[in-house]
Amino acid sequence: DNQSTVYHPTPCATYCHKCNMFRPPRAHHCKICQVCVLQMDHHCPWVNNCIGYNNYRSFVLLIFYLATGCIYGSMLLCVPFFKIMKRHIKINGWSLMGPLYATGLLDLPPPWILWSQYKENGKVDEDVVLRAAFPFMLIVGILLTWFLVSHLKMITSGYTTLEHMARPDCVDCYSVVNPFDQGWKKNLTQILGANIFFVLFPWPIKLPSPCLPQLRNSVNDVKVKFKPR
């Protein structure tokens, strides 16, 4: 076989020219935090921090809790939402852009009308809140579920988001091997912990040590172990 093997991500230590120091494998420099982060996934503006080795589990749990809450809330509001929409259409008629305010299928009042309702009654009409809350929670829940599934797929394959985006595409010229891929079970354990009973609970757990791959050198036929500096 004439194919050469490319290891991605590299199992070797690299040098950061901005921090002027050697860094362990899978470490990346964050331009916002101005530090090198081990197993950096991305910089998250929602938590105002980098997502990496020390907090990736917390980030995954955050997405899981938010997605679960949105889907659960959508299930609770589903029947009342369709009842209100049915009553609204029965009273005011049906129009693609809305029979009253022409703001779309949900026929939500524009902001200035909502503000006037609030000043007059001290609250916004409950029907309006429900017509806005249900589709919003449903859409956010679906997007967060897709986001969670994509992260779980990368975790089970042993990649971070940065590594997955930078993965070489030319598979005909060479074979791409992830030296940090330990199989989907160990990859999940590496991020979520070994105790399955504590996986979905937010309390701190002891993280497994970072994976240090052992690769076989095809020329000398010896094992070479890479250690972070």
Coordinates of C-alpha atoms in Angstrom, one line a residue:
D1 CA 0.0 0.0 0.0
N2 CA 1.5 3.3 -1.1
Q3 CA -0.7 5.4 1.0
S4 CA 1.1 7.4 3.7
T5 CA -0.5 7.9 7.1
V6 CA -1.3 11.4 8.5
Y7 CA -1.9 11.7 12.2
H8 CA -4.6 14.3 13.0
P9 CA -4.6 15.9 15.4
T10 CA -0.8 15.7 15.8
P11 CA 0.4 13.7 18.9
C12 CA 3.5 15.8 19.1
A13 CA 4.1 18.9 21.3
T14 CA 3.9 22.2 19.4
Y15 CA 5.3 25.6 20.0
C16 CA 3.1 28.7 20.5
H17 CA 4.7 31.8 19.0
K18 CA 2.3 34.1 20.9
C19 CA 2.9 32.6 24.3
N20 CA 6.6 31.8 23.4
M21 CA 6.4 28.3 25.0
F22 CA 6.0 24.7 24.1
R23 CA 2.5 23.3 24.6
P24 CA 1.2 19.7 24.9
P25 CA -0.6 18.0 22.0
R26 CA -4.1 19.2 21.3
A27 CA -3.5 22.6 22.9
H28 CA -4.6 25.7 20.9
H29 CA -4.1 29.4 21.5
C30 CA -7.3 31.4 22.1
K31 CA -7.1 34.9 20.6
I32 CA -9.7 36.2 22.9
C33 CA -8.4 34.8 26.2
Q34 CA -4.8 35.1 25.1
V35 CA -3.8 31.7 26.6
C36 CA -3.2 28.2 25.3
V37 CA -6.1 25.8 26.2
L38 CA -5.7 22.0 26.4
Q39 CA -8.1 20.2 24.1
M40 CA -9.6 23.6 23.1
D41 CA -13.0 23.1 21.5
H42 CA -14.0 26.7 20.9
H43 CA -14.4 30.1 22.6
C44 CA -18.0 30.3 23.8
P45 CA -19.4 33.9 24.1
W46 CA -22.4 32.6 26.0
V47 CA -20.3 31.5 29.0
N48 CA -17.5 34.1 28.2
N49 CA -14.8 31.4 28.4
C50 CA -12.9 28.9 26.4
I51 CA -14.3 25.3 26.2
G52 CA -11.6 22.8 26.7
Y53 CA -10.3 19.9 28.8
N54 CA -11.4 21.3 32.2
N55 CA -14.9 22.4 31.3
Y56 CA -16.0 20.5 28.2
R57 CA -18.2 18.2 30.4
S58 CA -19.9 21.2 32.0
F59 CA -20.5 22.7 28.5
V60 CA -22.1 19.5 27.2
L61 CA -24.3 19.3 30.3
L62 CA -25.4 22.9 29.9
I63 CA -26.5 22.2 26.3
F64 CA -28.3 19.1 27.5
Y65 CA -30.2 20.9 30.3
L66 CA -31.2 23.8 28.0
A67 CA -32.3 21.5 25.2
T68 CA -34.3 19.3 27.6
G69 CA -35.9 22.3 29.2
C70 CA -36.9 23.8 25.9
I71 CA -38.3 20.5 24.6
Y72 CA -40.1 19.9 27.9
G73 CA -41.6 23.4 27.9
S74 CA -42.7 23.0 24.3
M75 CA -44.5 19.7 25.2
L76 CA -46.4 21.5 28.0
L77 CA -47.4 24.4 25.8
C78 CA -48.2 22.4 22.7
V79 CA -51.9 21.7 23.4
P80 CA -52.7 25.2 24.8
F81 CA -50.9 26.8 21.8
F82 CA -53.0 25.0 19.2
K83 CA -56.2 25.7 21.1
I84 CA -55.4 29.4 21.2
M85 CA -54.5 29.5 17.6
K86 CA -57.7 27.6 16.6
R87 CA -59.7 30.1 18.6
H88 CA -57.8 33.1 17.2
I89 CA -58.4 31.9 13.6
K90 CA -62.1 31.1 14.3
I91 CA -62.7 34.7 15.6
N92 CA -60.5 36.7 13.3
G93 CA -60.2 34.5 10.2
W94 CA -57.1 33.0 8.6
S95 CA -54.4 34.8 6.7
L96 CA -50.9 33.8 5.9
M97 CA -49.6 37.2 7.1
G98 CA -52.1 37.3 10.0
P99 CA -55.6 38.7 10.0
L100 CA -55.1 41.5 12.6
Y101 CA -51.5 42.8 12.6
A102 CA -50.1 41.3 9.4
T103 CA -46.9 40.3 11.2
G104 CA -46.9 36.7 10.1
L105 CA -48.7 33.4 10.6
L106 CA -48.7 33.8 14.4
D107 CA -50.2 37.3 14.1
L108 CA -48.2 38.7 17.0
P109 CA -48.7 42.4 17.8
P110 CA -45.9 44.8 17.0
P111 CA -43.7 46.1 19.9
W112 CA -45.5 49.4 20.2
I113 CA -48.9 47.7 20.7
L114 CA -47.4 45.4 23.3
W115 CA -45.9 48.4 25.1
S116 CA -49.3 50.2 25.1
Q117 CA -51.0 47.0 26.4
Y118 CA -48.4 46.8 29.2
K119 CA -48.8 50.4 30.2
E120 CA -52.6 50.1 30.2
N121 CA -53.0 46.7 31.9
G122 CA -49.7 46.2 33.6
K123 CA -49.2 43.0 31.7
V124 CA -49.1 41.5 28.2
D125 CA -52.0 39.4 26.9
E126 CA -51.5 35.8 27.9
D127 CA -52.5 34.6 24.5
V128 CA -49.8 36.7 22.9
V129 CA -47.2 35.4 25.3
L130 CA -48.2 31.8 24.6
R131 CA -48.2 32.3 20.8
A132 CA -44.7 33.7 21.0
A133 CA -43.3 31.3 23.7
F134 CA -44.2 28.0 22.1
P135 CA -42.6 28.4 18.7
F136 CA -39.5 30.1 20.2
M137 CA -38.9 27.3 22.7
L138 CA -39.5 24.7 20.1
I139 CA -37.1 26.2 17.6
V140 CA -34.4 26.8 20.3
G141 CA -34.9 23.2 21.6
I142 CA -34.5 21.7 18.1
L143 CA -31.4 23.8 17.4
L144 CA -29.8 22.9 20.8
T145 CA -30.6 19.2 20.3
W146 CA -28.9 19.3 16.9
F147 CA -25.9 21.2 18.5
L148 CA -25.8 18.5 21.3
V149 CA -25.9 15.6 18.9
S150 CA -23.1 17.1 16.8
H151 CA -20.9 17.6 19.8
L152 CA -21.6 14.0 21.0
K153 CA -20.6 12.7 17.5
M154 CA -17.3 14.6 17.7
I155 CA -16.7 13.3 21.2
T156 CA -17.3 9.7 20.3
S157 CA -14.9 10.1 17.3
G158 CA -12.2 11.7 19.5
Y159 CA -12.2 15.2 18.0
T160 CA -12.8 18.7 19.2
T161 CA -14.7 21.2 17.0
L162 CA -11.4 22.8 16.0
E163 CA -9.8 19.5 15.2
H164 CA -12.9 18.3 13.2
M165 CA -12.9 21.5 11.2
A166 CA -9.2 21.2 10.4
R167 CA -9.3 17.5 9.5
P168 CA -7.7 16.9 6.1
D169 CA -10.1 16.1 3.2
C170 CA -7.8 14.2 0.8
V171 CA -8.4 10.6 1.8
D172 CA -7.3 9.2 -1.5
C173 CA -3.7 10.6 -1.2
Y174 CA -3.2 9.4 2.4
S175 CA -5.0 7.8 5.3
V176 CA -6.0 10.1 8.2
V177 CA -5.6 8.5 11.6
N178 CA -6.7 10.1 14.9
P179 CA -4.2 8.9 17.4
F180 CA -6.4 10.1 20.3
D181 CA -9.4 7.9 19.2
Q182 CA -9.8 5.3 21.9
G183 CA -13.1 3.9 20.7
W184 CA -16.5 5.6 21.4
K185 CA -16.9 4.3 24.9
K186 CA -13.5 5.5 26.2
N187 CA -13.9 8.7 24.2
L188 CA -17.1 9.5 26.1
T189 CA -15.5 8.5 29.4
Q190 CA -12.7 10.9 28.7
I191 CA -15.1 13.8 28.6
L192 CA -18.1 12.8 30.8
G193 CA -16.4 10.6 33.4
A194 CA -16.3 6.9 34.1
N195 CA -19.2 6.8 36.5
I196 CA -22.4 6.5 34.4
F197 CA -24.6 7.3 37.4
F198 CA -23.1 10.8 37.7
V199 CA -23.0 11.6 33.9
L200 CA -26.1 13.8 33.9
F201 CA -25.6 15.5 37.3
P202 CA -23.8 18.8 37.5
W203 CA -21.5 18.2 40.5
P204 CA -17.7 18.1 39.9
I205 CA -16.0 14.8 39.1
K206 CA -12.4 13.9 38.8
L207 CA -11.5 14.1 35.1
P208 CA -9.5 11.2 33.5
S209 CA -6.0 12.1 32.5
P210 CA -5.5 13.4 29.0
C211 CA -5.0 10.7 26.4
L212 CA -1.4 10.2 25.5
P213 CA -1.2 7.9 22.4
Q214 CA 1.4 5.3 21.7
L215 CA 2.2 5.1 18.0
R216 CA 4.2 2.5 16.2
N217 CA 7.0 3.9 14.1
S218 CA 6.8 2.1 10.7
V219 CA 10.5 2.6 9.9
N220 CA 12.1 1.4 13.1
D221 CA 9.1 -0.7 14.2
V222 CA 9.4 0.6 17.8
K223 CA 6.8 2.3 20.0
V224 CA 7.2 6.0 20.5
K225 CA 5.3 7.6 23.4
F226 CA 4.5 11.3 23.2
K227 CA 4.4 13.2 26.4
P228 CA 3.1 16.8 26.9
R229 CA 5.7 19.3 28.0

